[in-house]
């Protein structure tokens, strides 16, 4: 992609309304634009990151056996009355009426709708277990939206819903999502700590929030420092093995970790002082096992092995992809801008022509772009007629993992400059060495 032909509206000044780093950088780097309070347009660069995050989420959900569908954003109020949540949910729910005065709502979550879909088609225990998920926009009318997409009113959500015949099966489904979430966040370069959490309006008795530590986190969290060194589940873990799943969950819940709502001061005090971590945290995922909270009032039943009707066990599992974009920036940035992990960066490589109009720099840039694209990488070619300093600043601001700087001085010696955005290291390499260096590094990172 030639930057001269791309839509990348970079802001020179920091917007006054942006209170935290991720909001400032997302606006400055042209990822988003605010259209009204808590509602954002996703511009091309931001959408590329969002799509990469969605791809990782899909791959790990599919690996764990979940099946993708797509439910609408607008729901009937009648479904929510069946579950008893329509009046209980509060003002966060956007209630509307259509032209026929039918009461509708812009869905803040989908437990009711997925239960209605399930009961319409599933009749036998032989069709269980079942886990359906979708990635869809949600709306919650926050009283005070702030921090950009970190706490917006409209947001993208991956929500999955499991259905099982027994409580044991329901717990296994919960454990599979627990493990899938650990893998998902690790692939995005995040250390997400599962913490015992309040179930809130979703309900149930078992719940974990997945928290990344960050100074700008919304709430205070408490955990054992060992979590910072835990190894994520391997790619070949068997999701159909209940013992393997329970063992992994046991390992990741073997140390103290809780949100402020679930914090037990006495239990935390029992943790050795040198191992106590009290910090701010950002929630990037939340999972619930709530049994028959929705299936019982909505009559989601199947015929069991003995022919008798059984109310199914349910769980729900949420990840906010739009929120994750901000969380990843909070975890990776410096004074110059964003530092994207290789797996979610909008482009893997930025190739900058430092002297536009020079035939040799143009030729080498074109060859580099072609080699990288042939290797399956996404490349942003900065061919603008701008000063080198402006190009350096742009590439740093938007955070591409690798920068290839091509100028007449280096080419006179047969070299280009290769910069790693994460650590700032620079190397002078031949063009072919630059290709090999970056391709190898990105493959090693799983990009």
Short mmCIF file of C-alpha atoms in Angstrom, two decimals:
data_model
loop_
_atom_site.label_atom_id
_atom_site.label_comp_id
_atom_site.label_asym_id
_atom_site.label_seq_id
_atom_site.Cartn_x
_atom_site.Cartn_y
_atom_site.Cartn_z
CA UNK A 1 0.00 0.00 0.00
CA UNK A 2 1.40 3.39 -1.05
CA UNK A 3 0.98 5.91 1.73
CA UNK A 4 0.50 8.69 -0.84
CA UNK A 5 -2.72 6.90 -1.87
CA UNK A 6 -3.84 5.80 1.59
CA UNK A 7 -6.25 7.54 3.96
CA UNK A 8 -4.24 8.24 7.11
CA UNK A 9 -5.40 11.50 8.78
CA UNK A 10 -2.64 12.09 11.34
CA UNK A 11 -3.12 14.86 13.91
CA UNK A 12 -0.14 16.98 14.92
CA UNK A 13 -1.71 18.20 18.15
CA UNK A 14 -2.98 16.04 21.00
CA UNK A 15 -6.80 16.35 21.26
CA UNK A 16 -7.84 18.00 24.51
CA UNK A 17 -10.64 15.50 25.20
CA UNK A 18 -8.25 12.53 25.28
CA UNK A 19 -7.44 11.64 28.90
CA UNK A 20 -5.38 8.47 28.52
CA UNK A 21 -2.53 7.40 26.25
CA UNK A 22 -4.51 4.99 24.07
CA UNK A 23 -7.21 7.57 23.34
CA UNK A 24 -4.63 10.21 22.47
CA UNK A 25 -2.65 7.92 20.21
CA UNK A 26 -5.67 6.41 18.48
CA UNK A 27 -6.87 9.90 17.54
CA UNK A 28 -3.43 11.21 16.60
CA UNK A 29 -2.52 8.13 14.53
CA UNK A 30 -5.77 8.25 12.60
CA UNK A 31 -7.26 5.00 13.90
CA UNK A 32 -10.63 6.43 14.98
CA UNK A 33 -12.75 9.57 14.90
CA UNK A 34 -15.38 10.47 17.48
CA UNK A 35 -18.81 10.98 15.93
CA UNK A 36 -20.72 11.58 19.17
CA UNK A 37 -20.22 10.85 22.88
CA UNK A 38 -18.89 7.31 23.18
CA UNK A 39 -19.43 6.51 19.47
CA UNK A 40 -16.51 6.25 17.05
CA UNK A 41 -15.89 5.74 13.36
CA UNK A 42 -13.12 3.25 12.69
CA UNK A 43 -10.76 4.67 10.07
CA UNK A 44 -8.74 2.40 7.73
CA UNK A 45 -5.68 1.95 9.96
CA UNK A 46 -7.79 1.24 13.05
CA UNK A 47 -10.01 -1.16 11.14
CA UNK A 48 -6.97 -3.17 10.03
CA UNK A 49 -5.96 -3.65 13.67
CA UNK A 50 -9.53 -4.52 14.65
CA UNK A 51 -9.71 -7.13 11.89
CA UNK A 52 -6.43 -8.73 12.95
CA UNK A 53 -7.68 -9.00 16.51
CA UNK A 54 -10.93 -10.57 15.25
CA UNK A 55 -8.94 -13.10 13.22
CA UNK A 56 -7.00 -14.28 16.30
CA UNK A 57 -10.22 -14.48 18.33
CA UNK A 58 -11.93 -16.53 15.59
CA UNK A 59 -9.01 -18.92 15.27
CA UNK A 60 -8.93 -19.64 18.99
CA UNK A 61 -12.71 -19.92 19.33
CA UNK A 62 -12.80 -22.35 16.42
CA UNK A 63 -9.87 -24.30 17.88
CA UNK A 64 -11.86 -24.71 21.11
CA UNK A 65 -14.88 -26.06 19.21
CA UNK A 66 -17.12 -22.97 19.16
CA UNK A 67 -19.16 -22.33 16.03
CA UNK A 68 -19.61 -18.85 14.56
CA UNK A 69 -22.97 -17.30 13.73
CA UNK A 70 -24.24 -13.71 13.56
CA UNK A 71 -27.15 -12.29 15.52
CA UNK A 72 -28.77 -8.89 14.89
CA UNK A 73 -28.08 -5.75 16.88
CA UNK A 74 -31.79 -4.98 17.38
CA UNK A 75 -33.71 -7.33 19.68
CA UNK A 76 -37.33 -7.71 20.75
CA UNK A 77 -38.16 -6.54 24.26
CA UNK A 78 -40.39 -9.61 24.63
CA UNK A 79 -37.36 -11.91 24.78
CA UNK A 80 -35.93 -9.92 27.67
CA UNK A 81 -39.23 -10.00 29.49
CA UNK A 82 -39.14 -13.79 29.30
CA UNK A 83 -35.83 -13.87 31.15
CA UNK A 84 -36.91 -11.16 33.58
CA UNK A 85 -34.09 -8.80 32.63
CA UNK A 86 -35.94 -6.15 30.61
CA UNK A 87 -36.85 -3.97 33.58
CA UNK A 88 -33.89 -5.03 35.71
CA UNK A 89 -31.14 -4.08 33.28
CA UNK A 90 -31.35 -0.33 33.87
CA UNK A 91 -30.77 2.80 31.83
CA UNK A 92 -27.72 1.35 30.09
CA UNK A 93 -30.14 -0.44 27.77
CA UNK A 94 -31.20 1.67 24.76
CA UNK A 95 -34.93 1.05 24.43
CA UNK A 96 -36.64 1.97 21.16
CA UNK A 97 -39.91 1.42 19.30
CA UNK A 98 -40.42 0.70 15.61
CA UNK A 99 -43.10 2.28 13.41
CA UNK A 100 -45.65 -0.27 14.63
CA UNK A 101 -44.95 0.69 18.26
CA UNK A 102 -43.30 -2.66 18.95
CA UNK A 103 -40.83 -2.36 21.82
CA UNK A 104 -37.29 -3.11 20.74
CA UNK A 105 -33.80 -2.57 22.12
CA UNK A 106 -30.28 -2.21 20.83
CA UNK A 107 -28.67 -5.33 22.28
CA UNK A 108 -26.16 -4.88 25.10
CA UNK A 109 -25.65 -8.66 25.15
CA UNK A 110 -27.27 -11.76 23.59
CA UNK A 111 -28.12 -14.38 26.24
CA UNK A 112 -31.86 -14.13 25.53
CA UNK A 113 -31.57 -14.24 21.75
CA UNK A 114 -29.18 -17.18 21.64
CA UNK A 115 -31.42 -19.09 24.05
CA UNK A 116 -34.40 -18.43 21.77
CA UNK A 117 -32.41 -19.72 18.77
CA UNK A 118 -31.31 -22.80 20.70
CA UNK A 119 -34.79 -23.76 21.89
CA UNK A 120 -36.17 -23.39 18.35
CA UNK A 121 -33.87 -26.05 16.89
CA UNK A 122 -32.22 -28.27 19.50
CA UNK A 123 -34.37 -31.07 20.89
CA UNK A 124 -32.06 -33.94 21.85
CA UNK A 125 -29.18 -34.41 24.26
CA UNK A 126 -27.33 -35.94 21.30
CA UNK A 127 -26.91 -32.41 19.88
CA UNK A 128 -24.97 -31.32 22.97
CA UNK A 129 -22.54 -29.89 23.87
CA UNK A 130 -22.95 -26.80 21.70
CA UNK A 131 -21.13 -23.47 21.77
CA UNK A 132 -22.21 -20.67 19.43
CA UNK A 133 -20.42 -17.34 19.13
CA UNK A 134 -20.55 -14.18 17.09
CA UNK A 135 -18.65 -10.92 16.73
CA UNK A 136 -21.15 -8.08 16.67
CA UNK A 137 -21.63 -4.46 17.68
CA UNK A 138 -23.27 -3.79 21.04
CA UNK A 139 -24.62 -0.67 22.70
CA UNK A 140 -24.69 0.23 26.37
CA UNK A 141 -25.73 3.76 27.22
CA UNK A 142 -22.92 4.55 29.65
CA UNK A 143 -23.74 7.50 31.89
CA UNK A 144 -20.23 8.83 31.35
CA UNK A 145 -18.42 7.36 28.35
CA UNK A 146 -14.71 8.14 28.54
CA UNK A 147 -11.23 6.98 27.62
CA UNK A 148 -12.09 6.59 23.94
CA UNK A 149 -12.95 3.05 22.88
CA UNK A 150 -11.92 1.78 26.30
CA UNK A 151 -15.31 2.78 27.70
CA UNK A 152 -17.53 3.68 24.77
CA UNK A 153 -21.25 3.33 24.29
CA UNK A 154 -21.03 1.42 21.01
CA UNK A 155 -18.44 -1.36 21.00
CA UNK A 156 -17.56 -4.58 19.21
CA UNK A 157 -18.01 -7.76 21.22
CA UNK A 158 -17.22 -11.42 20.72
CA UNK A 159 -19.78 -13.27 22.78
CA UNK A 160 -20.03 -17.05 22.95
CA UNK A 161 -22.75 -19.14 24.59
CA UNK A 162 -22.42 -22.75 25.66
CA UNK A 163 -25.20 -25.34 26.14
CA UNK A 164 -24.68 -28.59 28.03
CA UNK A 165 -26.75 -31.44 29.42
CA UNK A 166 -25.10 -31.57 32.84
CA UNK A 167 -23.36 -29.29 35.29
CA UNK A 168 -20.15 -31.26 34.72
CA UNK A 169 -20.44 -30.68 30.98
CA UNK A 170 -21.15 -27.01 31.60
CA UNK A 171 -18.02 -26.67 33.67
CA UNK A 172 -15.96 -28.35 30.93
CA UNK A 173 -17.31 -25.83 28.40
CA UNK A 174 -16.38 -23.05 30.80
CA UNK A 175 -12.88 -24.45 31.17
CA UNK A 176 -12.42 -24.66 27.40
CA UNK A 177 -13.22 -20.98 27.03
CA UNK A 178 -10.94 -20.17 29.96
CA UNK A 179 -8.04 -21.87 28.17
CA UNK A 180 -8.99 -20.40 24.78
CA UNK A 181 -8.90 -16.92 26.31
CA UNK A 182 -5.42 -17.47 27.73
CA UNK A 183 -4.20 -18.42 24.25
CA UNK A 184 -6.05 -15.56 22.57
CA UNK A 185 -4.54 -12.81 24.68
CA UNK A 186 -1.05 -14.33 24.64
CA UNK A 187 -1.10 -14.31 20.83
CA UNK A 188 -1.78 -10.57 21.01
CA UNK A 189 1.29 -10.00 23.13
CA UNK A 190 -0.69 -9.52 26.35
CA UNK A 191 -0.28 -11.08 29.78
CA UNK A 192 -3.90 -11.50 30.85
CA UNK A 193 -4.50 -12.68 34.41
CA UNK A 194 -7.76 -14.54 35.16
CA UNK A 195 -9.29 -13.08 38.30
CA UNK A 196 -12.30 -14.15 40.34
CA UNK A 197 -14.99 -11.63 39.46
CA UNK A 198 -18.48 -10.46 40.31
CA UNK A 199 -21.14 -11.82 37.95
CA UNK A 200 -23.12 -8.55 37.83
CA UNK A 201 -26.27 -8.36 35.66
CA UNK A 202 -25.25 -11.46 33.66
CA UNK A 203 -25.76 -13.69 36.70
CA UNK A 204 -24.46 -17.01 37.91
CA UNK A 205 -21.99 -18.07 40.60
CA UNK A 206 -18.79 -18.68 38.62
CA UNK A 207 -17.02 -15.92 36.76
CA UNK A 208 -13.52 -14.76 35.81
CA UNK A 209 -12.33 -11.49 34.37
CA UNK A 210 -9.16 -11.50 32.29
CA UNK A 211 -7.12 -8.49 33.35
CA UNK A 212 -3.99 -6.88 31.98
CA UNK A 213 -2.06 -4.67 34.36
CA UNK A 214 -1.84 -1.02 33.32
CA UNK A 215 -1.51 2.26 35.17
CA UNK A 216 -4.62 3.58 33.41
CA UNK A 217 -6.77 0.59 34.37
CA UNK A 218 -10.32 1.24 35.48
CA UNK A 219 -10.15 -0.59 38.78
CA UNK A 220 -7.77 -1.84 41.42
CA UNK A 221 -6.78 -5.49 41.21
CA UNK A 222 -4.77 -7.81 43.44
CA UNK A 223 -2.73 -10.84 42.43
CA UNK A 224 0.36 -12.97 42.98
CA UNK A 225 3.34 -11.89 40.89
CA UNK A 226 3.86 -15.47 39.65
CA UNK A 227 1.14 -14.83 37.07
CA UNK A 228 3.51 -12.54 35.19
CA UNK A 229 5.70 -15.52 34.37
CA UNK A 230 3.11 -18.21 33.61
CA UNK A 231 3.41 -19.99 30.25
CA UNK A 232 0.26 -19.84 28.02
CA UNK A 233 -1.39 -23.13 26.96
CA UNK A 234 0.28 -24.73 23.92
CA UNK A 235 -1.33 -24.80 20.48
CA UNK A 236 -1.68 -28.59 20.58
CA UNK A 237 -3.59 -28.77 23.87
CA UNK A 238 -6.59 -31.13 23.62
CA UNK A 239 -9.76 -29.12 24.24
CA UNK A 240 -11.80 -32.32 24.31
CA UNK A 241 -9.85 -33.68 27.29
CA UNK A 242 -11.68 -32.61 30.48
CA UNK A 243 -8.69 -33.49 32.67
CA UNK A 244 -6.31 -31.41 30.57
CA UNK A 245 -8.69 -28.44 30.64
CA UNK A 246 -9.28 -28.68 34.39
CA UNK A 247 -5.56 -29.05 35.01
CA UNK A 248 -4.79 -25.90 33.06
CA UNK A 249 -7.53 -23.95 34.85
CA UNK A 250 -6.29 -25.24 38.21
CA UNK A 251 -2.77 -24.10 37.40
CA UNK A 252 -3.96 -20.62 36.41
CA UNK A 253 -6.13 -20.25 39.51
CA UNK A 254 -3.59 -21.67 41.95
CA UNK A 255 -2.43 -18.21 43.05
CA UNK A 256 -4.39 -15.34 44.53
CA UNK A 257 -6.02 -13.04 41.95
CA UNK A 258 -9.17 -10.97 42.36
CA UNK A 259 -10.83 -7.78 41.24
CA UNK A 260 -11.66 -5.16 43.85
CA UNK A 261 -15.27 -6.44 44.08
CA UNK A 262 -14.07 -9.93 45.02
CA UNK A 263 -10.98 -8.94 46.98
CA UNK A 264 -10.33 -10.81 50.22
CA UNK A 265 -7.87 -8.74 52.24
CA UNK A 266 -7.07 -11.58 54.62
CA UNK A 267 -6.32 -14.03 51.82
CA UNK A 268 -4.16 -11.45 50.05
CA UNK A 269 -2.29 -10.79 53.28
CA UNK A 270 -1.37 -14.48 53.38
CA UNK A 271 0.56 -14.04 50.12
CA UNK A 272 4.26 -13.41 50.81
CA UNK A 273 4.81 -9.67 50.79
CA UNK A 274 7.40 -9.80 48.01
CA UNK A 275 4.88 -11.61 45.79
CA UNK A 276 1.93 -9.27 46.30
CA UNK A 277 0.88 -7.15 43.34
CA UNK A 278 -1.69 -4.41 43.90
CA UNK A 279 -2.19 -2.48 40.67
CA UNK A 280 -4.63 -1.01 38.22
CA UNK A 281 -6.09 -3.35 35.63
CA UNK A 282 -7.93 -3.31 32.31
CA UNK A 283 -10.57 -5.96 31.70
CA UNK A 284 -10.14 -7.56 28.27
CA UNK A 285 -12.39 -10.59 28.70
CA UNK A 286 -15.11 -11.93 31.00
CA UNK A 287 -16.55 -15.44 31.24
CA UNK A 288 -19.58 -16.72 33.16
CA UNK A 289 -21.10 -20.06 34.05
CA UNK A 290 -24.71 -19.45 35.11
CA UNK A 291 -26.41 -22.84 34.85
CA UNK A 292 -30.14 -22.51 34.18
CA UNK A 293 -30.58 -18.75 34.81
CA UNK A 294 -31.84 -18.18 31.24
CA UNK A 295 -32.71 -21.67 30.07
CA UNK A 296 -35.21 -22.31 32.86
CA UNK A 297 -37.46 -19.22 32.47
CA UNK A 298 -37.14 -19.41 28.67
CA UNK A 299 -37.82 -23.18 28.62
CA UNK A 300 -34.67 -24.21 26.78
CA UNK A 301 -34.90 -27.98 27.26
CA UNK A 302 -33.79 -31.15 25.52
CA UNK A 303 -34.87 -34.75 25.73
CA UNK A 304 -32.38 -36.58 27.93
CA UNK A 305 -31.13 -40.18 27.53
CA UNK A 306 -34.17 -41.43 29.45
CA UNK A 307 -36.61 -39.44 27.31
CA UNK A 308 -37.36 -36.91 30.04
CA UNK A 309 -36.94 -33.18 29.47
CA UNK A 310 -33.76 -31.61 30.89
CA UNK A 311 -33.19 -27.89 31.32
CA UNK A 312 -29.83 -27.16 29.71
CA UNK A 313 -26.82 -25.66 31.48
CA UNK A 314 -25.44 -22.44 30.01
CA UNK A 315 -22.43 -20.15 30.10
CA UNK A 316 -21.43 -16.97 28.27
CA UNK A 317 -18.02 -15.70 27.30
CA UNK A 318 -17.13 -12.18 26.17
CA UNK A 319 -14.13 -10.45 24.62
CA UNK A 320 -14.22 -6.82 23.47
CA UNK A 321 -12.13 -6.51 20.27
CA UNK A 322 -12.60 -2.73 20.05
CA UNK A 323 -11.59 -2.36 23.69
CA UNK A 324 -8.58 -4.60 23.06
CA UNK A 325 -7.15 -2.15 20.53
CA UNK A 326 -6.90 0.45 23.29
CA UNK A 327 -5.67 -2.07 25.86
CA UNK A 328 -2.84 -3.21 23.59
CA UNK A 329 -1.76 0.41 23.12
CA UNK A 330 -1.83 1.00 26.88
CA UNK A 331 0.47 -2.00 27.24
CA UNK A 332 2.78 -0.99 24.38
CA UNK A 333 3.76 2.60 23.63
CA UNK A 334 6.48 5.16 24.17
CA UNK A 335 6.83 8.91 23.78
CA UNK A 336 6.98 8.57 19.98
CA UNK A 337 3.78 6.58 19.59
CA UNK A 338 2.31 3.09 19.44
CA UNK A 339 4.35 -0.13 19.59
CA UNK A 340 2.18 -2.85 18.05
CA UNK A 341 2.83 -6.56 18.64
CA UNK A 342 3.61 -8.19 15.29
CA UNK A 343 0.41 -10.24 15.33
CA UNK A 344 -2.00 -7.28 15.43
CA UNK A 345 -0.07 -4.48 13.68
CA UNK A 346 -1.98 -2.82 10.81
CA UNK A 347 1.04 -3.37 8.55
CA UNK A 348 3.99 -5.60 9.33
CA UNK A 349 6.59 -3.42 7.63
CA UNK A 350 6.98 0.24 6.70
CA UNK A 351 9.31 0.97 3.76
CA UNK A 352 10.30 4.64 3.58
CA UNK A 353 11.80 6.25 0.49
CA UNK A 354 13.99 8.98 1.98
CA UNK A 355 14.56 10.79 -1.33
CA UNK A 356 11.46 10.73 -3.50
CA UNK A 357 12.41 11.29 -7.14
CA UNK A 358 15.68 9.39 -6.92
CA UNK A 359 15.55 6.48 -9.37
CA UNK A 360 17.70 4.15 -7.26
CA UNK A 361 15.81 4.60 -3.98
CA UNK A 362 12.53 4.15 -5.88
CA UNK A 363 13.80 0.93 -7.48
CA UNK A 364 15.03 -0.59 -4.22
CA UNK A 365 11.84 0.38 -2.37
CA UNK A 366 9.72 -1.26 -5.08
CA UNK A 367 11.80 -4.44 -4.92
CA UNK A 368 11.63 -4.57 -1.13
CA UNK A 369 7.86 -4.12 -1.16
CA UNK A 370 7.51 -6.89 -3.73
CA UNK A 371 9.70 -9.31 -1.76
CA UNK A 372 7.80 -8.66 1.47
CA UNK A 373 4.42 -9.06 -0.20
CA UNK A 374 5.57 -12.29 -1.84
CA UNK A 375 6.38 -13.52 1.68
CA UNK A 376 2.79 -12.79 2.74
CA UNK A 377 3.50 -9.59 4.68
CA UNK A 378 1.48 -6.39 4.61
CA UNK A 379 3.63 -3.40 3.68
CA UNK A 380 3.08 0.34 3.93
CA UNK A 381 5.29 2.14 1.41
CA UNK A 382 5.90 5.75 2.45
CA UNK A 383 6.39 7.35 -0.96
CA UNK A 384 5.23 10.81 0.09
CA UNK A 385 7.26 13.85 -0.90
CA UNK A 386 8.10 14.67 2.72
CA UNK A 387 11.23 15.27 4.75
CA UNK A 388 12.86 12.12 6.21
CA UNK A 389 12.12 13.36 9.73
CA UNK A 390 8.39 13.50 8.99
CA UNK A 391 8.51 9.94 7.68
CA UNK A 392 10.38 8.70 10.75
CA UNK A 393 7.80 10.38 13.00
CA UNK A 394 4.86 8.87 11.10
CA UNK A 395 6.24 5.33 11.21
CA UNK A 396 6.97 5.62 14.92
CA UNK A 397 3.55 7.11 15.68
CA UNK A 398 1.59 4.37 13.92
CA UNK A 399 3.84 1.75 15.47
CA UNK A 400 4.72 -0.62 12.63
CA UNK A 401 6.98 -3.38 14.03
CA UNK A 402 9.66 -3.01 11.34
CA UNK A 403 10.85 0.03 9.42
CA UNK A 404 13.07 -0.12 6.33
CA UNK A 405 14.70 3.22 5.59
CA UNK A 406 16.03 3.58 2.04
CA UNK A 407 18.25 6.57 1.22
CA UNK A 408 20.97 7.45 -1.33
CA UNK A 409 23.75 7.51 1.28
CA UNK A 410 23.09 3.95 2.44
CA UNK A 411 22.53 2.63 -1.06
CA UNK A 412 25.90 4.00 -2.12
CA UNK A 413 27.30 1.28 0.12
CA UNK A 414 24.65 -1.26 -0.89
CA UNK A 415 22.81 -0.98 2.42
CA UNK A 416 19.41 -0.03 3.80
CA UNK A 417 18.62 0.70 7.44
CA UNK A 418 16.40 -1.78 9.32
CA UNK A 419 14.78 -0.51 12.50
CA UNK A 420 12.91 -2.62 15.06
CA UNK A 421 10.16 -0.47 16.57
CA UNK A 422 9.95 -2.41 19.82
CA UNK A 423 13.52 -1.95 21.03
CA UNK A 424 14.70 0.82 18.71
CA UNK A 425 17.64 -1.23 17.43
CA UNK A 426 19.00 -0.42 13.98
CA UNK A 427 21.01 -2.44 11.47
CA UNK A 428 22.59 -1.61 8.11
CA UNK A 429 21.91 -4.57 5.82
CA UNK A 430 21.79 -5.36 2.14
CA UNK A 431 18.25 -5.29 0.71
CA UNK A 432 18.14 -9.09 0.60
CA UNK A 433 19.41 -9.35 4.17
CA UNK A 434 16.72 -6.84 5.19
CA UNK A 435 14.07 -9.06 3.63
CA UNK A 436 15.35 -12.18 5.38
CA UNK A 437 15.79 -10.40 8.71
CA UNK A 438 12.22 -9.14 8.86
CA UNK A 439 10.52 -12.22 7.41
CA UNK A 440 12.31 -14.49 9.87
CA UNK A 441 11.47 -12.26 12.83
CA UNK A 442 7.79 -12.03 11.92
CA UNK A 443 7.46 -15.76 11.36
CA UNK A 444 9.07 -16.39 14.74
CA UNK A 445 6.56 -13.99 16.32
CA UNK A 446 3.65 -15.84 14.72
CA UNK A 447 2.57 -12.93 12.52
#
